[in-house]
Amino acid sequence: MDYTLCEYYPEFDELAFTLAKRFIVDNLGYPEEVLDIEYNPQFPVRCLWFDRNTGNLLKVDQFGKILDCCHGFRILKSEEIKSIYPGKIQRKDDKRIFVMNTVFNLAETYLVAALINHFECKEDTVCTATGWVRDGQEVTFAKVFKDLRAAIDDMHVTSLLLKKTCLANLTKYVKKDDRLPVMLARIKSGGRKTFLLTNSDWWYTRQIMNFLLGKEDQKDQDFWMSYFDLVVVDACKPRFFSTGTPLQRVETTSSTLLPLSACLPGPEVYSGGDHITITTMLGAKGPDVIYAGDHLLADVIKCRKLCEWRTLLIIPELSHELEVTQKNVGLLSQLSKMEALIADNPELGELKMQLWETVNKLKQDFGGSGSLFRSGSKLSYFGSQVMIWADVYTGSVSSLAGYELEHRFVTDTVKLPHERDMEDEFICSSVSSSLASQVI
């Protein structure tokens, strides 16, 4: 539901940032000056890796090769990266690396960088390899990040302040798309089935969906459920795609979970379950189901690995990525040519510097941390995983409103280099033969 059917405004990320600051100041002893740090939505990008040992944010490729690295807000150059990470490689070690997988992680991505920058710039701070010492107290990057995770967990799970504040002012934080109800109604009228599967609980889901799909003149706050054949909350993805959890009924008034055998008034809402059970309830076969979600790992990769559902990845950042890419059309080809020249002439220091400056100029057009999909001409971890796992991707689920229900999405055939070379030779040969026949 979140960032799929329910799209949030940037103010939502700023709210999470503000709540996290307040938590670490009020509960974990951070100085009041931290509250003066302002959120910059242009800096963070999704799927960066945070290194607990060094405090660095890394953008890597699918093999862990470091494409970009920043410490606080400072961008590290290649030689500096090599001095920290031999071969410019950092493997995905869960004890050391935390992957900022979701759009929810944008606020903490910026806050961890901002805190490191803030404290390391203080005159009375002594920087160390693993953190800093201030007022005789040693603070590690790992400890700062642990504190931030505690703040995030509190607002999402314990105090629920993020959800409560959002619900108190839905028009400020939640984007309402008029295409959504039209799209869902058309799918159902076309004889297909729709289902809502979310990790959120019933209490939050009900209010969000009523805002998105309810009618102002409709007193029934569950009218929105008429758009769905099945509603499942507390899905516990990605576990939903493996062992799952017990399927239960939700008493919609009190949010109490009861056995399936319970006879309840009101709409049927379920909690938990697994992909096999839900597929059966829909009366479908695995490949008949197309599942839309925004979490690359929990919604798409695990789904593709463990069940037969097809996947539609929602990437809210896509419209911005397209805008910047169109603005810099042709630049990727130039970068590839420059990299080829450097590969043939590794001593061309001036060209290396020019390449680094060009890549960073392109990054700044995307934002402080560059593109979500790449760094220069190299695909990022996120970009490569999208290529491998997502059947289809788009910036908004409502984009489907622009297509007929029978529309079939077909990708270009992926060709290996030797296949491309052979095809280029064939095209050149065909053109030559055609020109020769015209001359004769």
CSV table of C-alpha atoms in Angstrom, one decimal, residues 69-381:
chain,number,residue,atom,x,y,z
A,69,CYS,CA,31.3,7.1,-1.6
A,70,CYS,CA,30.5,10.0,0.7
A,71,HIS,CA,31.4,10.6,4.3
A,72,GLY,CA,28.9,13.0,5.8
A,73,PHE,CA,28.4,15.4,2.9
A,74,ARG,CA,32.0,15.0,1.6
A,75,ILE,CA,32.5,13.0,-1.6
A,76,LEU,CA,35.6,10.8,-1.5
A,77,LYS,CA,37.8,10.6,-4.5
A,78,SER,CA,39.0,7.3,-6.0
A,79,GLU,CA,42.4,7.0,-4.3
A,80,GLU,CA,40.8,7.8,-0.9
A,81,ILE,CA,38.2,5.1,-1.5
A,82,LYS,CA,40.9,2.6,-2.4
A,83,SER,CA,42.7,3.3,0.9
A,84,ILE,CA,39.7,2.3,2.9
A,85,TYR,CA,38.3,-0.4,0.7
A,86,PRO,CA,40.9,-2.5,-1.1
A,87,GLY,CA,40.0,-2.9,-4.8
A,88,LYS,CA,37.2,-0.4,-4.2
A,89,ILE,CA,35.0,-3.4,-3.2
A,90,GLN,CA,32.7,-3.9,-0.2
A,91,ARG,CA,30.7,-7.1,0.1
A,92,LYS,CA,27.1,-7.1,1.4
A,93,ASP,CA,27.9,-8.1,5.0
A,94,ASP,CA,24.7,-7.7,7.1
A,95,LYS,CA,26.8,-7.1,10.3
A,96,ARG,CA,28.6,-4.2,8.7
A,97,ILE,CA,26.3,-3.0,5.9
A,98,PHE,CA,22.7,-1.7,6.1
A,99,VAL,CA,21.0,-1.2,2.8
A,100,MET,CA,18.6,1.8,2.6
A,101,ASN,CA,16.1,-0.2,0.6
A,102,THR,CA,12.9,1.8,0.7
A,103,VAL,CA,11.7,5.3,0.3
A,104,PHE,CA,11.0,5.2,4.0
A,105,ASN,CA,14.8,5.2,4.4
A,106,LEU,CA,15.4,8.5,2.8
A,107,ALA,CA,15.0,10.5,6.0
A,108,GLU,CA,17.5,8.4,7.9
A,109,THR,CA,19.9,8.4,5.0
A,110,TYR,CA,20.1,12.2,5.2
A,111,LEU,CA,20.1,12.3,9.0
A,112,VAL,CA,23.0,9.9,9.4
A,113,ALA,CA,25.1,11.9,6.9
A,114,ALA,CA,24.0,15.2,8.5
A,115,LEU,CA,24.9,14.0,12.0
A,116,ILE,CA,28.4,12.9,11.0
A,117,ASN,CA,29.0,16.1,9.1
A,118,HIS,CA,27.7,18.2,12.0
A,119,PHE,CA,29.8,16.6,14.8
A,120,GLU,CA,33.0,16.2,12.7
A,121,CYS,CA,32.9,19.9,11.8
A,122,LYS,CA,33.0,20.9,15.5
A,123,GLU,CA,36.3,22.4,16.6
A,124,ASP,CA,36.2,20.4,19.9
A,125,THR,CA,35.7,17.1,18.0
A,126,VAL,CA,38.6,14.7,17.5
A,127,CYS,CA,37.8,12.4,14.5
A,128,THR,CA,38.8,8.7,14.6
A,129,ALA,CA,38.6,5.9,12.1
A,130,THR,CA,35.4,4.6,13.6
A,131,GLY,CA,33.7,7.8,14.9
A,132,TRP,CA,34.8,10.7,17.0
A,133,VAL,CA,35.7,11.8,20.5
A,134,ARG,CA,34.0,14.9,22.0
A,135,ASP,CA,34.0,16.1,25.6
A,136,GLY,CA,35.9,13.0,26.5
A,137,GLN,CA,33.2,10.7,25.2
A,138,GLU,CA,33.8,8.3,22.3
A,139,VAL,CA,31.0,7.9,19.8
A,140,THR,CA,31.2,5.3,17.0
A,141,PHE,CA,29.4,5.5,13.7
A,142,ALA,CA,27.8,2.2,14.6
A,143,LYS,CA,26.3,3.7,17.8
A,144,VAL,CA,24.9,6.7,15.9
A,145,PHE,CA,23.3,4.5,13.4
A,146,LYS,CA,21.9,2.2,16.1
A,147,ASP,CA,20.4,5.3,17.8
A,148,LEU,CA,18.8,6.3,14.5
A,149,ARG,CA,17.3,2.9,13.9
A,150,ALA,CA,15.8,3.1,17.4
A,151,ALA,CA,14.2,6.4,16.5
A,152,ILE,CA,12.8,5.0,13.2
A,153,ASP,CA,11.5,1.9,15.0
A,154,ASP,CA,9.8,4.0,17.6
A,155,MET,CA,7.9,6.2,15.1
A,156,HIS,CA,6.8,3.2,13.0
A,157,VAL,CA,6.1,0.6,15.7
A,158,THR,CA,6.1,1.8,19.3
A,159,SER,CA,4.7,5.4,19.5
A,160,LEU,CA,3.3,5.3,15.9
A,161,LEU,CA,3.9,9.0,15.8
A,162,LEU,CA,4.7,9.0,12.1
A,163,LYS,CA,1.3,7.4,11.3
A,164,LYS,CA,-0.6,9.4,13.8
A,165,THR,CA,0.8,12.7,12.6
A,166,CYS,CA,0.1,11.8,9.0
A,167,LEU,CA,-3.5,10.8,9.7
A,168,ALA,CA,-4.1,14.0,11.5
A,169,ASN,CA,-3.3,16.0,8.3
A,170,LEU,CA,-3.8,13.6,5.3
A,171,THR,CA,-4.0,16.4,2.7
A,172,LYS,CA,-0.5,17.6,3.7
A,173,TYR,CA,1.2,14.2,3.6
A,174,VAL,CA,-0.7,12.0,1.2
A,175,LYS,CA,-1.1,12.6,-2.5
A,176,LYS,CA,-4.6,11.8,-3.9
A,177,ASP,CA,-4.5,10.6,-7.5
A,178,ASP,CA,-7.9,10.8,-9.3
A,179,ARG,CA,-6.7,8.1,-11.7
A,180,LEU,CA,-6.6,5.4,-9.0
A,181,PRO,CA,-10.3,4.7,-8.5
A,182,VAL,CA,-10.9,4.9,-12.2
A,183,MET,CA,-8.2,2.4,-12.9
A,184,LEU,CA,-9.4,0.0,-10.2
A,185,ALA,CA,-13.0,0.2,-11.3
A,186,ARG,CA,-12.0,-0.5,-14.9
A,187,ILE,CA,-10.0,-3.6,-13.9
A,188,LYS,CA,-13.0,-5.0,-12.0
A,189,SER,CA,-15.5,-4.1,-14.7
A,190,GLY,CA,-13.3,-5.9,-17.2
A,191,GLY,CA,-13.8,-9.2,-15.3
A,192,ARG,CA,-10.5,-9.2,-13.4
A,193,LYS,CA,-10.0,-9.4,-9.7
A,194,THR,CA,-8.1,-6.9,-7.5
A,195,PHE,CA,-6.6,-7.4,-4.1
A,196,LEU,CA,-4.9,-5.3,-1.5
A,197,LEU,CA,-1.9,-6.9,0.3
A,198,THR,CA,-0.1,-4.7,2.8
A,199,ASN,CA,2.3,-5.0,5.8
A,200,SER,CA,0.4,-2.1,7.5
A,201,ASP,CA,-2.2,-2.9,10.1
A,202,TRP,CA,-6.0,-2.5,9.7
A,203,TRP,CA,-6.1,0.7,11.8
A,204,TYR,CA,-3.8,2.6,9.5
A,205,THR,CA,-4.9,0.9,6.2
A,206,ARG,CA,-8.5,1.7,6.7
A,207,GLN,CA,-8.0,5.4,7.2
A,208,ILE,CA,-5.5,5.8,4.3
A,209,MET,CA,-7.6,3.9,1.8
A,210,ASN,CA,-10.8,5.7,2.9
A,211,PHE,CA,-9.0,9.0,2.1
A,212,LEU,CA,-7.8,7.7,-1.3
A,213,LEU,CA,-10.9,5.9,-2.5
A,214,GLY,CA,-13.8,7.0,-0.3
A,215,LYS,CA,-16.4,9.4,-1.5
A,216,GLU,CA,-17.2,12.7,0.3
A,217,ASP,CA,-20.9,12.0,0.2
A,218,GLN,CA,-20.5,8.4,1.2
A,219,LYS,CA,-21.0,7.8,5.0
A,220,ASP,CA,-19.7,4.2,4.9
A,221,GLN,CA,-16.0,4.5,5.7
A,222,ASP,CA,-15.5,1.0,4.2
A,223,PHE,CA,-16.9,2.0,0.7
A,224,TRP,CA,-13.3,1.8,-0.6
A,225,MET,CA,-13.3,-1.9,-0.1
A,226,SER,CA,-15.8,-2.2,-3.0
A,227,TYR,CA,-12.7,-1.7,-5.3
A,228,PHE,CA,-11.1,-4.9,-4.0
A,229,ASP,CA,-12.1,-8.6,-4.1
A,230,LEU,CA,-9.8,-9.3,-1.2
A,231,VAL,CA,-8.1,-7.2,1.5
A,232,VAL,CA,-5.1,-8.6,3.5
A,233,VAL,CA,-3.3,-6.6,6.2
A,234,ASP,CA,-0.3,-7.5,8.4
A,235,ALA,CA,1.2,-9.5,5.5
A,236,CYS,CA,4.7,-9.6,7.0
A,237,LYS,CA,6.5,-9.5,3.6
A,238,PRO,CA,8.9,-10.8,2.7
A,239,ARG,CA,8.0,-13.8,4.9
A,240,PHE,CA,4.6,-13.8,3.1
A,241,PHE,CA,6.4,-15.3,0.1
A,242,SER,CA,8.0,-18.1,2.1
A,243,THR,CA,6.6,-19.6,5.3
A,244,GLY,CA,4.0,-16.9,5.7
A,245,THR,CA,2.0,-16.4,9.0
A,246,PRO,CA,-1.3,-17.8,10.2
A,247,LEU,CA,-4.3,-16.4,8.2
A,248,GLN,CA,-6.8,-14.8,10.6
A,249,ARG,CA,-9.9,-12.7,10.3
A,250,VAL,CA,-9.9,-9.0,11.4
A,251,GLU,CA,-12.7,-7.6,13.5
A,252,THR,CA,-12.9,-4.3,11.7
A,253,THR,CA,-14.3,-2.3,14.6
A,254,SER,CA,-11.7,-3.2,17.2
A,255,SER,CA,-8.9,-4.5,14.9
A,256,THR,CA,-9.0,-7.7,17.0
A,257,LEU,CA,-7.6,-10.8,15.2
A,258,LEU,CA,-9.9,-13.9,15.4
A,259,PRO,CA,-9.9,-17.4,13.9
A,260,LEU,CA,-11.1,-17.9,10.3
A,261,SER,CA,-14.1,-19.8,11.7
A,262,ALA,CA,-15.3,-16.6,13.5
A,263,CYS,CA,-18.6,-15.3,12.2
A,264,LEU,CA,-18.1,-11.5,12.0
A,265,PRO,CA,-20.4,-8.7,10.9
A,266,GLY,CA,-19.1,-6.1,8.4
A,267,PRO,CA,-16.6,-6.4,5.6
A,268,GLU,CA,-14.2,-9.4,5.3
A,269,VAL,CA,-10.7,-8.4,6.1
A,270,TYR,CA,-7.8,-10.9,6.6
A,271,SER,CA,-4.5,-10.7,8.4
A,272,GLY,CA,-1.3,-12.6,7.5
A,273,GLY,CA,-1.4,-15.7,5.3
A,274,ASP,CA,1.0,-16.6,2.5
A,275,HIS,CA,1.1,-16.4,-1.3
A,276,ILE,CA,-0.3,-19.9,-1.9
A,277,THR,CA,-3.3,-19.3,0.3
A,278,ILE,CA,-4.1,-15.9,-1.2
A,279,THR,CA,-3.7,-17.2,-4.8
A,280,THR,CA,-6.2,-20.0,-3.9
A,281,MET,CA,-8.6,-17.5,-2.4
A,282,LEU,CA,-8.5,-15.4,-5.6
A,283,GLY,CA,-9.2,-18.5,-7.6
A,284,ALA,CA,-6.1,-17.9,-9.7
A,285,LYS,CA,-2.9,-19.6,-10.8
A,286,GLY,CA,0.4,-18.1,-9.8
A,287,PRO,CA,1.4,-16.7,-13.2
A,288,ASP,CA,-2.0,-15.0,-13.6
A,289,VAL,CA,-1.3,-12.7,-10.7
A,290,ILE,CA,0.6,-9.4,-11.2
A,291,TYR,CA,1.7,-7.9,-7.9
A,292,ALA,CA,2.7,-4.2,-7.5
A,293,GLY,CA,5.0,-3.0,-4.8
A,294,ASP,CA,7.7,-0.5,-4.1
A,295,HIS,CA,10.2,-2.5,-2.0
A,296,LEU,CA,12.7,-4.0,-4.4
A,297,LEU,CA,13.7,-6.8,-2.0
A,298,ALA,CA,10.5,-7.6,-0.1
A,299,ASP,CA,8.0,-7.0,-2.9
A,300,VAL,CA,9.9,-8.0,-6.0
A,301,ILE,CA,13.0,-10.1,-5.5
A,302,LYS,CA,11.5,-12.4,-2.8
A,303,CYS,CA,8.3,-12.7,-4.8
A,304,ARG,CA,10.1,-13.7,-8.0
A,305,LYS,CA,12.4,-16.1,-6.2
A,306,LEU,CA,9.8,-17.9,-4.1
A,307,CYS,CA,6.5,-17.8,-6.0
A,308,GLU,CA,5.1,-17.6,-9.6
A,309,TRP,CA,3.4,-14.1,-9.3
A,310,ARG,CA,4.6,-11.6,-11.9
A,311,THR,CA,5.9,-8.3,-10.5
A,312,LEU,CA,5.3,-4.6,-11.1
A,313,LEU,CA,7.9,-2.5,-9.3
A,314,ILE,CA,6.8,1.0,-8.3
A,315,ILE,CA,9.6,3.6,-8.4
A,316,PRO,CA,8.3,7.0,-7.2
A,317,GLU,CA,11.6,8.6,-8.2
A,318,LEU,CA,11.2,7.6,-11.9
A,319,SER,CA,9.7,10.9,-13.1
A,320,HIS,CA,12.7,12.9,-11.8
A,321,GLU,CA,15.1,10.4,-13.2
A,322,LEU,CA,13.5,10.7,-16.6
A,323,GLU,CA,13.5,14.5,-16.5
A,324,VAL,CA,17.3,14.6,-15.7
A,325,THR,CA,18.1,11.9,-18.2
A,326,GLN,CA,16.3,13.7,-21.0
A,327,LYS,CA,18.2,16.9,-20.1
A,328,ASN,CA,21.5,15.1,-20.3
A,329,VAL,CA,20.7,12.9,-23.4
A,330,GLY,CA,23.9,11.8,-25.1
A,331,LEU,CA,26.1,12.3,-22.0
A,332,LEU,CA,26.2,8.6,-21.2
A,333,SER,CA,27.6,7.8,-24.6
A,334,GLN,CA,30.3,10.4,-24.0
A,335,LEU,CA,31.2,8.9,-20.7
A,336,SER,CA,31.5,5.4,-22.2
A,337,LYS,CA,33.9,6.8,-24.8
A,338,MET,CA,36.0,8.6,-22.2
A,339,GLU,CA,36.2,5.4,-20.1
A,340,ALA,CA,37.3,3.4,-23.2
A,341,LEU,CA,40.1,5.9,-23.8
A,342,ILE,CA,41.3,5.7,-20.2
A,343,ALA,CA,41.2,1.9,-20.4
A,344,ASP,CA,43.5,2.1,-23.4
A,345,ASN,CA,45.7,4.8,-21.9
A,346,PRO,CA,45.6,4.5,-18.1
A,347,GLU,CA,48.3,7.2,-17.7
A,348,LEU,CA,46.0,9.9,-19.0
A,349,GLY,CA,45.6,11.7,-15.6
A,350,GLU,CA,44.0,14.8,-17.1
A,351,LEU,CA,41.3,12.7,-18.8
A,352,LYS,CA,40.6,10.8,-15.6
A,353,MET,CA,40.0,14.1,-13.8
A,354,GLN,CA,37.8,15.3,-16.6
A,355,LEU,CA,35.8,12.0,-16.4
A,356,TRP,CA,35.4,12.4,-12.6
A,357,GLU,CA,34.2,16.0,-13.0
A,358,THR,CA,31.7,15.0,-15.7
A,359,VAL,CA,30.3,12.2,-13.6
A,360,ASN,CA,29.9,14.5,-10.6
A,361,LYS,CA,28.2,17.1,-12.7
A,362,LEU,CA,25.7,14.5,-13.9
A,363,LYS,CA,25.3,13.4,-10.3
A,364,GLN,CA,24.5,16.9,-9.1
A,365,ASP,CA,21.7,17.2,-11.7
A,366,PHE,CA,20.1,14.1,-10.2
A,367,GLY,CA,20.7,15.3,-6.6
A,368,GLY,CA,23.4,15.2,-3.9
A,369,SER,CA,23.8,11.4,-4.2
A,370,GLY,CA,23.2,11.1,-7.9
A,371,SER,CA,20.9,8.8,-9.8
A,372,LEU,CA,19.1,6.0,-8.2
A,373,PHE,CA,19.9,3.7,-11.2
A,374,ARG,CA,23.6,4.4,-12.0
A,375,SER,CA,26.8,6.3,-11.4
A,376,GLY,CA,28.1,7.7,-14.7
A,377,SER,CA,27.8,4.9,-17.2
A,378,LYS,CA,27.7,2.1,-14.5
A,379,LEU,CA,24.5,0.6,-13.2
A,380,SER,CA,24.0,0.8,-9.5
A,381,TYR,CA,23.0,-2.1,-7.3
